[in-house]
Amino acid sequence: MTLTTDSAGAATPYAPGERGAVVVYRGVTLFDGTGAPPRPATSIVVDGPVIRAVVPDDDPAAAVDGAEVVDLTGRFVTPGLIDAHQHLATPPDRPAAEAVLRRLAHSGVTGVRDMADDLRQIGDLARAALVGEIAAPDIHYAALMAGPGFFDDPRTHQVTRGAVPGEVPWMQAVTDTTDLPIAVALARGTHAAAIKVYADLEAPLVAAVTAEAHRQSIPVWAHAAVFPATPGQVVAAGVDTVSHVTLLAHETATRPLTSYRDKPPVDHASLVTGADGRLDALFARMREQGVVLDATASLWSSAELAGDERADANTELAVALTAQAHRAGVELATGTDYETPPGDPFPALYDELAFLVRRCGIPERDVLRSATLVGARSAGVGHLTGSVEPGKLADLAVFTRDPLADIDHLRTVTLTVKRGRRLARADYSTDLPRETR
């Protein structure tokens, strides 16, 4: 690895590629993320951090004088993967966060959405990832807004130590009397990519927050039910993404929603048929408005919840509703909201993608598009990354076996290219203490 430094002399071994340094990745079978079929015998011409051309190997544009040629004959390339739901600092633990990010970066993941944390640490991690001080995907993070009742949640204290939960720019309590232009401006001042609308907000306030955020050109990422705002009201408010497919079940609630802490029971038996008309209507509106669903479908089947009766029921619900959303044409992003144990060589994102294929019945091509272009769109960066096209960032994942043939072939990852910088899987180490390996 080449050790570079920035203008201040800081070490940046993972800095983006430099303009003028052209690399040709030759001989690949390319899934470009756009929905086009795979393209064999393809060359990807990269100029520093950006893709210059994507052409057949025998195209003259693939022959660039002085370029470095990386022969990937027989390899399969996708856009860099996106984990659309991470929490990297609840509570803040810099070494643990860097370990998660390092594993993601060496597993073909070039972007994550951080869905509300202590932004004092997340902001610095995002900076370090961007300039190349650490091996990490790009981090696109949210500042949270919720009703005052939410801020006795212990997690809000973990992420605001030294301050008052609900009274910091990255985690604000809002009411009907809040000066929303100021609140949104404070959130934007954290360099957040979005406002996350979380809990304990009435529908008119969700709509008002969303309208002001959009007026200030910042997206809104919301829980699928905000309590008392229903899923239908959240979607009607005009949010850009909703998270947690099981929360959509509350669209069928038989009594009014009240608060985040007082969720009414849902009728699992009727919903696991995947044929509820009320949800069909909700999914149709989501499709029409372009609302992305961050399903976190495998969350309830994670190892730490295995055997729990409630978790098992929610897993079956997630399967049915995610499949129903996909059939309805809703765009899915691939978020996790959990991680595999530190000693696991691969991230939870691989499990989420396998769950979508094997449990939800979604074809590999659709799942990989969800994990690339749709994920980038969910983070607000679909114009920059998520597909392998000229002018976009050189964010690539390279595999020895075709993940379109078997989603488990993700585990054959050999190389990540992030903003033109190569990270070989062979260089990855979990860096755990010997006794825990």
Short mmCIF file of C-alpha atoms in Angstrom, two decimals:
data_model
loop_
_atom_site.label_atom_id
_atom_site.label_comp_id
_atom_site.label_asym_id
_atom_site.label_seq_id
_atom_site.Cartn_x
_atom_site.Cartn_y
_atom_site.Cartn_z
CA MET A 1 0.00 0.00 0.00
CA THR A 2 1.23 3.46 -0.89
CA LEU A 3 1.32 5.79 2.10
CA THR A 4 0.22 9.29 1.11
CA THR A 5 -0.22 12.44 3.16
CA ASP A 6 -2.56 15.38 2.87
CA SER A 7 -1.51 19.01 2.71
CA ALA A 8 -1.27 19.12 6.52
CA GLY A 9 1.01 16.09 6.58
CA ALA A 10 -1.58 13.64 7.97
CA ALA A 11 -1.29 10.03 6.77
CA THR A 12 -3.97 9.17 4.21
CA PRO A 13 -3.24 5.62 3.03
CA TYR A 14 -6.78 5.23 1.70
CA ALA A 15 -7.02 8.57 -0.09
CA PRO A 16 -9.09 8.71 -3.30
CA GLY A 17 -7.27 8.16 -6.56
CA GLU A 18 -5.56 11.18 -8.09
CA ARG A 19 -6.76 12.71 -11.34
CA GLY A 20 -4.48 11.82 -14.21
CA ALA A 21 -3.65 8.39 -12.77
CA VAL A 22 -5.61 6.20 -15.21
CA VAL A 23 -6.37 2.56 -14.43
CA VAL A 24 -8.11 0.14 -16.78
CA TYR A 25 -9.92 -2.78 -15.14
CA ARG A 26 -10.04 -5.23 -18.01
CA GLY A 27 -11.87 -8.47 -18.83
CA VAL A 28 -14.71 -8.23 -16.31
CA THR A 29 -18.29 -9.38 -16.46
CA LEU A 30 -20.09 -6.25 -15.31
CA PHE A 31 -23.39 -5.84 -13.49
CA ASP A 32 -23.61 -2.07 -13.73
CA GLY A 33 -26.56 -1.49 -11.39
CA THR A 34 -28.71 0.33 -13.96
CA GLY A 35 -30.98 -2.62 -14.68
CA ALA A 36 -29.11 -3.59 -17.85
CA PRO A 37 -28.08 -7.25 -18.27
CA PRO A 38 -24.53 -8.27 -17.33
CA ARG A 39 -21.87 -7.26 -19.82
CA PRO A 40 -19.04 -9.74 -20.45
CA ALA A 41 -15.56 -8.81 -21.70
CA THR A 42 -15.85 -5.25 -20.41
CA SER A 43 -13.23 -2.66 -19.51
CA ILE A 44 -13.77 0.04 -16.89
CA VAL A 45 -11.50 3.04 -17.43
CA VAL A 46 -10.92 4.98 -14.20
CA ASP A 47 -9.26 8.39 -13.97
CA GLY A 48 -8.36 9.00 -10.34
CA PRO A 49 -11.60 8.82 -8.34
CA VAL A 50 -13.96 8.87 -11.34
CA ILE A 51 -15.04 6.48 -14.08
CA ARG A 52 -14.03 7.77 -17.50
CA ALA A 53 -15.43 5.03 -19.73
CA VAL A 54 -17.17 1.64 -19.64
CA VAL A 55 -16.58 -0.13 -22.95
CA PRO A 56 -15.97 -3.56 -24.50
CA ASP A 57 -12.42 -4.80 -24.08
CA ASP A 58 -11.74 -4.38 -27.80
CA ASP A 59 -12.98 -0.77 -27.92
CA PRO A 60 -10.18 1.72 -28.65
CA ALA A 61 -11.26 3.75 -25.60
CA ALA A 62 -10.01 0.87 -23.42
CA ALA A 63 -6.45 1.36 -24.71
CA VAL A 64 -5.12 4.40 -22.82
CA ASP A 65 -1.46 5.29 -23.24
CA GLY A 66 0.38 5.11 -19.94
CA ALA A 67 -2.54 3.59 -18.07
CA GLU A 68 -2.11 0.86 -15.46
CA VAL A 69 -3.96 -2.25 -16.62
CA VAL A 70 -5.53 -4.54 -14.01
CA ASP A 71 -6.44 -7.84 -15.61
CA LEU A 72 -9.68 -9.13 -14.05
CA THR A 73 -10.46 -11.74 -16.67
CA GLY A 74 -13.05 -14.13 -15.31
CA ARG A 75 -14.02 -11.82 -12.43
CA PHE A 76 -17.41 -10.31 -11.77
CA VAL A 77 -17.83 -6.62 -10.95
CA THR A 78 -20.73 -4.74 -9.39
CA PRO A 79 -21.01 -1.17 -8.17
CA GLY A 80 -19.85 -0.74 -4.60
CA LEU A 81 -22.47 -2.02 -2.16
CA ILE A 82 -24.47 0.24 0.19
CA ASP A 83 -25.61 -0.62 3.73
CA ALA A 84 -28.60 1.69 4.07
CA HIS A 85 -29.01 1.37 7.85
CA GLN A 86 -26.08 1.51 10.24
CA HIS A 87 -25.53 2.89 13.76
CA LEU A 88 -21.82 3.44 14.32
CA ALA A 89 -21.78 5.50 17.53
CA THR A 90 -24.54 4.43 19.93
CA PRO A 91 -22.74 4.59 22.25
CA PRO A 92 -19.57 6.10 20.75
CA ASP A 93 -16.72 3.60 20.57
CA ARG A 94 -14.16 4.72 18.00
CA PRO A 95 -12.11 1.48 17.79
CA ALA A 96 -15.26 -0.63 17.41
CA ALA A 97 -16.64 1.70 14.75
CA GLU A 98 -13.40 1.67 12.79
CA ALA A 99 -13.34 -2.14 12.93
CA VAL A 100 -16.87 -2.31 11.50
CA LEU A 101 -15.99 0.19 8.79
CA ARG A 102 -12.76 -1.63 7.90
CA ARG A 103 -14.64 -4.90 7.46
CA LEU A 104 -17.29 -3.22 5.33
CA ALA A 105 -14.70 -1.54 3.12
CA HIS A 106 -12.90 -4.83 2.49
CA SER A 107 -16.22 -6.55 1.70
CA GLY A 108 -17.13 -4.42 -1.32
CA VAL A 109 -19.13 -1.83 0.65
CA THR A 110 -18.40 1.74 -0.43
CA GLY A 111 -21.24 3.61 1.29
CA VAL A 112 -23.38 3.49 4.43
CA ARG A 113 -26.29 5.49 5.80
CA ASP A 114 -25.79 6.19 9.48
CA MET A 115 -29.28 6.56 10.87
CA ALA A 116 -28.68 8.82 13.92
CA ASP A 117 -25.83 8.60 16.40
CA ASP A 118 -23.48 10.89 18.28
CA LEU A 119 -22.62 13.09 15.30
CA ARG A 120 -19.62 14.53 17.08
CA GLN A 121 -17.92 11.19 16.43
CA ILE A 122 -19.73 10.29 13.22
CA GLY A 123 -18.73 13.57 11.61
CA ASP A 124 -15.09 12.86 12.28
CA LEU A 125 -15.39 9.28 11.05
CA ALA A 126 -17.04 10.55 7.86
CA ARG A 127 -14.21 13.03 7.35
CA ALA A 128 -11.57 10.36 7.97
CA ALA A 129 -13.30 8.01 5.51
CA LEU A 130 -13.58 10.71 2.86
CA VAL A 131 -9.97 11.87 2.95
CA GLY A 132 -8.59 8.35 3.38
CA GLU A 133 -7.21 8.29 6.90
CA ILE A 134 -9.10 5.05 7.56
CA ALA A 135 -10.35 2.18 5.44
CA ALA A 136 -14.07 2.89 5.37
CA PRO A 137 -17.07 3.40 3.14
CA ASP A 138 -18.36 6.91 2.65
CA ILE A 139 -20.70 7.75 5.55
CA HIS A 140 -23.94 9.63 4.90
CA TYR A 141 -25.53 10.47 8.24
CA ALA A 142 -28.75 11.85 9.64
CA ALA A 143 -29.63 14.32 12.39
CA LEU A 144 -32.64 13.15 14.37
CA MET A 145 -35.90 14.90 15.25
CA ALA A 146 -38.58 13.46 17.52
CA GLY A 147 -41.22 14.49 20.01
CA PRO A 148 -40.12 15.42 23.55
CA GLY A 149 -41.46 12.16 24.98
CA PHE A 150 -38.84 10.16 23.13
CA PHE A 151 -35.87 11.72 24.90
CA ASP A 152 -35.99 9.64 28.04
CA ASP A 153 -34.83 6.73 25.85
CA PRO A 154 -31.41 5.66 27.22
CA ARG A 155 -29.88 5.72 23.74
CA THR A 156 -30.48 9.46 23.47
CA HIS A 157 -28.33 9.96 26.57
CA GLN A 158 -25.58 7.73 25.14
CA VAL A 159 -25.24 9.95 22.09
CA THR A 160 -25.42 13.36 23.81
CA ARG A 161 -23.07 12.89 26.77
CA GLY A 162 -22.07 16.26 28.17
CA ALA A 163 -25.24 17.86 26.80
CA VAL A 164 -29.02 17.52 27.10
CA PRO A 165 -30.88 15.04 24.88
CA GLY A 166 -33.30 16.85 22.63
CA GLU A 167 -31.35 20.11 22.90
CA VAL A 168 -28.42 19.43 20.57
CA PRO A 169 -28.36 20.02 16.80
CA TRP A 170 -28.00 16.33 15.97
CA MET A 171 -30.86 15.19 18.22
CA GLN A 172 -33.66 17.72 18.60
CA ALA A 173 -37.01 17.61 20.34
CA VAL A 174 -39.60 19.37 18.20
CA THR A 175 -43.13 20.53 18.96
CA ASP A 176 -45.78 22.71 17.37
CA THR A 177 -43.98 25.76 18.76
CA THR A 178 -40.52 24.86 17.41
CA ASP A 179 -38.99 27.32 14.98
CA LEU A 180 -38.56 24.72 12.23
CA PRO A 181 -36.42 26.84 9.88
CA ILE A 182 -33.91 27.25 12.73
CA ALA A 183 -34.17 23.58 13.77
CA VAL A 184 -33.52 22.34 10.24
CA ALA A 185 -30.68 24.82 9.79
CA LEU A 186 -29.09 23.58 13.03
CA ALA A 187 -29.35 20.00 11.79
CA ARG A 188 -27.83 20.95 8.44
CA GLY A 189 -24.99 22.61 10.32
CA THR A 190 -23.84 19.18 11.52
CA HIS A 191 -23.19 18.40 7.83
CA ALA A 192 -25.93 15.78 8.03
CA ALA A 193 -27.12 14.31 4.75
CA ALA A 194 -30.73 14.14 5.99
CA ILE A 195 -33.19 14.71 8.81
CA LYS A 196 -34.35 11.48 10.46
CA VAL A 197 -37.92 11.66 11.75
CA TYR A 198 -38.12 9.11 14.51
CA ALA A 199 -41.01 9.03 16.99
CA ASP A 200 -43.77 10.73 19.00
CA LEU A 201 -44.82 13.22 16.33
CA GLU A 202 -48.32 13.94 15.04
CA ALA A 203 -48.88 13.76 11.30
CA PRO A 204 -49.10 17.56 10.74
CA LEU A 205 -45.74 18.04 12.44
CA VAL A 206 -44.14 15.28 10.36
CA ALA A 207 -45.44 17.07 7.27
CA ALA A 208 -44.19 20.44 8.51
CA VAL A 209 -40.70 19.11 9.28
CA THR A 210 -40.56 17.42 5.87
CA ALA A 211 -41.68 20.53 4.02
CA GLU A 212 -39.12 22.74 5.78
CA ALA A 213 -36.33 20.20 5.26
CA HIS A 214 -37.12 20.02 1.55
CA ARG A 215 -37.28 23.82 1.37
CA GLN A 216 -33.72 23.81 2.70
CA SER A 217 -32.74 21.06 0.22
CA ILE A 218 -32.21 18.26 2.71
CA PRO A 219 -33.98 14.86 2.48
CA VAL A 220 -36.09 13.27 5.21
CA TRP A 221 -35.52 9.69 6.32
CA ALA A 222 -38.36 8.48 8.56
CA HIS A 223 -39.38 5.50 10.60
CA ALA A 224 -42.18 3.77 8.69
CA ALA A 225 -44.50 4.63 11.58
CA VAL A 226 -43.74 7.63 13.77
CA PHE A 227 -46.45 7.13 16.43
CA PRO A 228 -48.96 8.66 16.48
CA ALA A 229 -48.34 9.38 12.78
CA THR A 230 -49.28 6.25 10.83
CA PRO A 231 -47.33 4.82 7.90
CA GLY A 232 -49.84 6.30 5.47
CA GLN A 233 -49.51 9.72 7.08
CA VAL A 234 -45.71 9.48 7.03
CA VAL A 235 -45.74 8.69 3.31
CA ALA A 236 -48.33 11.41 2.66
CA ALA A 237 -46.00 13.89 4.41
CA GLY A 238 -43.62 13.45 1.47
CA VAL A 239 -40.65 11.80 3.18
CA ASP A 240 -37.92 10.36 0.97
CA THR A 241 -37.32 7.01 2.66
CA VAL A 242 -38.98 4.91 5.36
CA SER A 243 -37.24 2.34 7.55
CA HIS A 244 -38.28 -1.01 9.06
CA VAL A 245 -40.80 -2.95 7.03
CA THR A 246 -42.47 -4.46 10.11
CA LEU A 247 -43.56 -0.98 11.22
CA LEU A 248 -45.70 -0.77 8.09
CA ALA A 249 -48.01 -3.30 9.73
CA HIS A 250 -49.36 -0.44 11.85
CA GLU A 251 -51.17 0.86 8.78
CA THR A 252 -53.73 -1.83 9.67
CA ALA A 253 -54.04 -0.87 13.35
CA THR A 254 -57.51 -1.29 14.83
CA ARG A 255 -57.06 1.62 17.24
CA PRO A 256 -55.29 4.97 16.93
CA LEU A 257 -51.56 4.97 17.39
CA THR A 258 -50.40 6.85 20.46
CA SER A 259 -46.67 6.82 21.20
CA TYR A 260 -43.48 5.02 20.31
CA ARG A 261 -43.60 3.19 23.65
CA ASP A 262 -47.21 2.10 23.24
CA LYS A 263 -47.33 0.22 19.98
CA PRO A 264 -50.59 -1.67 19.51
CA PRO A 265 -50.45 -5.37 18.61
CA VAL A 266 -50.71 -6.30 14.95
CA ASP A 267 -52.61 -9.19 13.43
CA HIS A 268 -49.69 -11.29 12.22
CA ALA A 269 -51.95 -14.07 10.94
CA SER A 270 -53.71 -11.83 8.43
CA LEU A 271 -50.61 -9.92 7.38
CA VAL A 272 -48.26 -12.83 6.72
CA THR A 273 -50.46 -13.71 3.75
CA GLY A 274 -48.85 -10.75 2.00
CA ALA A 275 -52.19 -9.80 0.51
CA ASP A 276 -53.61 -7.02 2.68
CA GLY A 277 -55.39 -4.42 0.55
CA ARG A 278 -54.56 -1.56 2.91
CA LEU A 279 -50.87 -2.25 2.46
CA ASP A 280 -51.31 -2.64 -1.28
CA ALA A 281 -52.72 0.90 -1.32
CA LEU A 282 -49.82 2.16 0.80
CA PHE A 283 -47.26 0.48 -1.42
CA ALA A 284 -48.90 1.94 -4.52
CA ARG A 285 -48.53 5.43 -3.08
CA MET A 286 -44.92 4.77 -2.13
CA ARG A 287 -44.19 3.61 -5.67
CA GLU A 288 -45.90 6.67 -7.17
CA GLN A 289 -43.99 9.07 -4.91
CA GLY A 290 -40.66 7.27 -5.25
CA VAL A 291 -40.41 6.58 -1.51
CA VAL A 292 -37.62 4.07 -0.86
CA LEU A 293 -38.22 1.30 1.69
CA ASP A 294 -35.23 0.52 3.91
CA ALA A 295 -36.71 -2.82 4.92
CA THR A 296 -34.09 -4.10 7.44
CA ALA A 297 -35.84 -7.39 6.67
CA SER A 298 -33.36 -9.75 8.34
CA LEU A 299 -33.05 -7.71 11.54
CA TRP A 300 -35.31 -9.96 13.60
CA SER A 301 -33.49 -13.10 12.45
CA SER A 302 -30.06 -11.92 13.60
CA ALA A 303 -28.10 -14.36 15.76
CA GLU A 304 -28.64 -12.46 18.99
CA LEU A 305 -32.44 -12.80 18.62
CA ALA A 306 -32.48 -16.44 17.48
CA GLY A 307 -35.19 -18.49 19.20
CA ASP A 308 -37.10 -15.48 20.55
CA GLU A 309 -40.82 -15.96 19.90
CA ARG A 310 -41.48 -12.29 19.15
CA ALA A 311 -38.46 -12.13 16.86
CA ASP A 312 -39.61 -15.21 14.96
CA ALA A 313 -43.06 -13.70 14.45
CA ASN A 314 -41.56 -10.43 13.22
CA THR A 315 -39.28 -12.33 10.85
CA GLU A 316 -42.27 -13.96 9.20
CA LEU A 317 -43.97 -10.56 9.03
CA ALA A 318 -40.86 -9.02 7.45
CA VAL A 319 -40.75 -11.77 4.84
CA ALA A 320 -44.39 -11.28 3.83
CA LEU A 321 -44.40 -7.48 3.75
CA THR A 322 -41.04 -7.14 1.99
CA ALA A 323 -42.14 -9.56 -0.71
CA GLN A 324 -45.45 -7.69 -1.03
CA ALA A 325 -43.64 -4.36 -1.35
CA HIS A 326 -41.37 -5.76 -4.04
CA ARG A 327 -44.30 -7.16 -6.01
CA ALA A 328 -45.92 -3.73 -5.79
CA GLY A 329 -42.87 -2.10 -7.37
CA VAL A 330 -41.58 -0.29 -4.28
CA GLU A 331 -37.86 0.46 -4.46
CA LEU A 332 -36.02 -1.42 -1.70
CA ALA A 333 -32.76 -0.38 -0.07
CA THR A 334 -30.65 -2.90 1.82
CA GLY A 335 -30.19 -1.74 5.39
CA THR A 336 -29.22 -3.91 8.32
CA ASP A 337 -29.50 -2.04 11.67
CA TYR A 338 -27.24 -4.68 13.23
CA GLU A 339 -23.81 -6.18 12.68
CA THR A 340 -22.31 -9.63 12.76
CA PRO A 341 -19.93 -10.36 15.67
CA PRO A 342 -16.43 -8.83 15.49
CA GLY A 343 -14.82 -12.16 14.65
CA ASP A 344 -17.07 -12.80 11.64
CA PRO A 345 -15.15 -12.15 8.41
CA PHE A 346 -18.18 -10.70 6.61
CA PRO A 347 -20.71 -7.97 7.47
CA ALA A 348 -24.42 -8.27 8.21
CA LEU A 349 -25.16 -6.75 4.80
CA TYR A 350 -24.37 -10.09 3.18
CA ASP A 351 -26.95 -11.75 5.44
CA GLU A 352 -29.56 -9.11 4.55
CA LEU A 353 -29.04 -9.70 0.83
CA ALA A 354 -29.26 -13.48 1.26
CA PHE A 355 -32.44 -13.06 3.33
CA LEU A 356 -34.05 -10.97 0.58
CA VAL A 357 -33.25 -13.65 -1.99
CA ARG A 358 -33.92 -16.82 -0.02
CA ARG A 359 -36.68 -15.81 2.38
CA CYS A 360 -38.42 -13.03 0.46
CA GLY A 361 -38.08 -14.61 -2.99
CA ILE A 362 -36.58 -11.53 -4.65
CA PRO A 363 -34.30 -12.29 -7.63
CA GLU A 364 -30.58 -11.71 -7.19
CA ARG A 365 -30.49 -9.06 -9.91
CA ASP A 366 -33.12 -7.01 -8.08
CA VAL A 367 -31.41 -7.46 -4.72
CA LEU A 368 -28.06 -6.34 -6.14
CA ARG A 369 -29.69 -3.28 -7.69
CA SER A 370 -31.22 -2.55 -4.28
CA ALA A 371 -27.78 -2.88 -2.70
CA THR A 372 -26.20 -0.50 -5.22
CA LEU A 373 -28.17 2.13 -7.13
CA VAL A 374 -31.26 2.14 -4.90
CA GLY A 375 -29.05 2.26 -1.82
CA ALA A 376 -27.19 5.23 -3.24
CA ARG A 377 -30.46 6.97 -4.01
CA SER A 378 -31.66 6.33 -0.46
CA ALA A 379 -28.54 8.14 0.78
CA GLY A 380 -29.10 11.04 -1.60
CA VAL A 381 -26.04 10.26 -3.72
CA GLY A 382 -27.49 8.34 -6.65
CA HIS A 383 -26.10 11.00 -8.99
CA LEU A 384 -22.58 10.25 -7.72
CA THR A 385 -22.42 6.50 -7.14
CA GLY A 386 -24.46 3.29 -7.15
CA SER A 387 -23.94 2.38 -10.80
CA VAL A 388 -20.92 1.86 -13.02
CA GLU A 389 -21.25 4.69 -15.53
CA PRO A 390 -18.95 7.38 -16.94
CA GLY A 391 -18.78 10.42 -14.70
CA LYS A 392 -19.66 8.55 -11.51
CA LEU A 393 -17.30 7.69 -8.69
CA ALA A 394 -15.08 4.68 -9.22
CA ASP A 395 -16.83 2.59 -6.54
CA LEU A 396 -16.59 -1.09 -7.46
CA ALA A 397 -16.74 -4.54 -5.89
CA VAL A 398 -14.93 -7.48 -7.52
CA PHE A 399 -15.83 -11.16 -7.02
CA THR A 400 -14.34 -14.41 -8.28
CA ARG A 401 -17.78 -16.00 -8.68
CA ASP A 402 -21.01 -14.50 -10.00
CA PRO A 403 -23.34 -13.17 -7.26
CA LEU A 404 -26.17 -13.10 -9.80
CA ALA A 405 -25.96 -16.89 -9.93
CA ASP A 406 -25.82 -17.32 -6.15
CA ILE A 407 -26.00 -14.46 -3.69
CA ASP A 408 -23.55 -16.29 -1.41
CA HIS A 409 -20.89 -15.63 -4.04
CA LEU A 410 -20.57 -12.22 -2.42
CA ARG A 411 -18.25 -14.07 -0.06
CA THR A 412 -15.78 -14.48 -2.93
CA VAL A 413 -15.00 -10.75 -2.87
CA THR A 414 -11.37 -10.09 -3.76
CA LEU A 415 -11.19 -6.34 -4.26
CA THR A 416 -12.99 -3.12 -3.38
CA VAL A 417 -12.37 0.06 -5.35
CA LYS A 418 -13.58 3.12 -3.46
CA ARG A 419 -13.22 6.50 -5.16
CA GLY A 420 -10.51 4.88 -7.29
CA ARG A 421 -8.49 3.55 -4.31
CA ARG A 422 -8.01 -0.22 -4.29
CA LEU A 423 -8.51 -2.25 -1.11
CA ALA A 424 -7.55 -5.88 -1.55
CA ARG A 425 -9.53 -8.38 0.47
CA ALA A 426 -6.28 -10.24 1.09
CA ASP A 427 -5.06 -7.25 3.11
CA TYR A 428 -8.01 -7.44 5.49
CA SER A 429 -7.55 -8.49 9.09
CA THR A 430 -10.10 -8.26 11.86
CA ASP A 431 -7.26 -7.08 14.12
CA LEU A 432 -8.88 -8.79 17.07
CA PRO A 433 -6.94 -9.80 20.16
CA ARG A 434 -5.50 -13.25 19.59
CA GLU A 435 -7.69 -14.87 22.26
CA THR A 436 -10.89 -13.80 20.47
CA ARG A 437 -9.96 -14.96 16.99
#
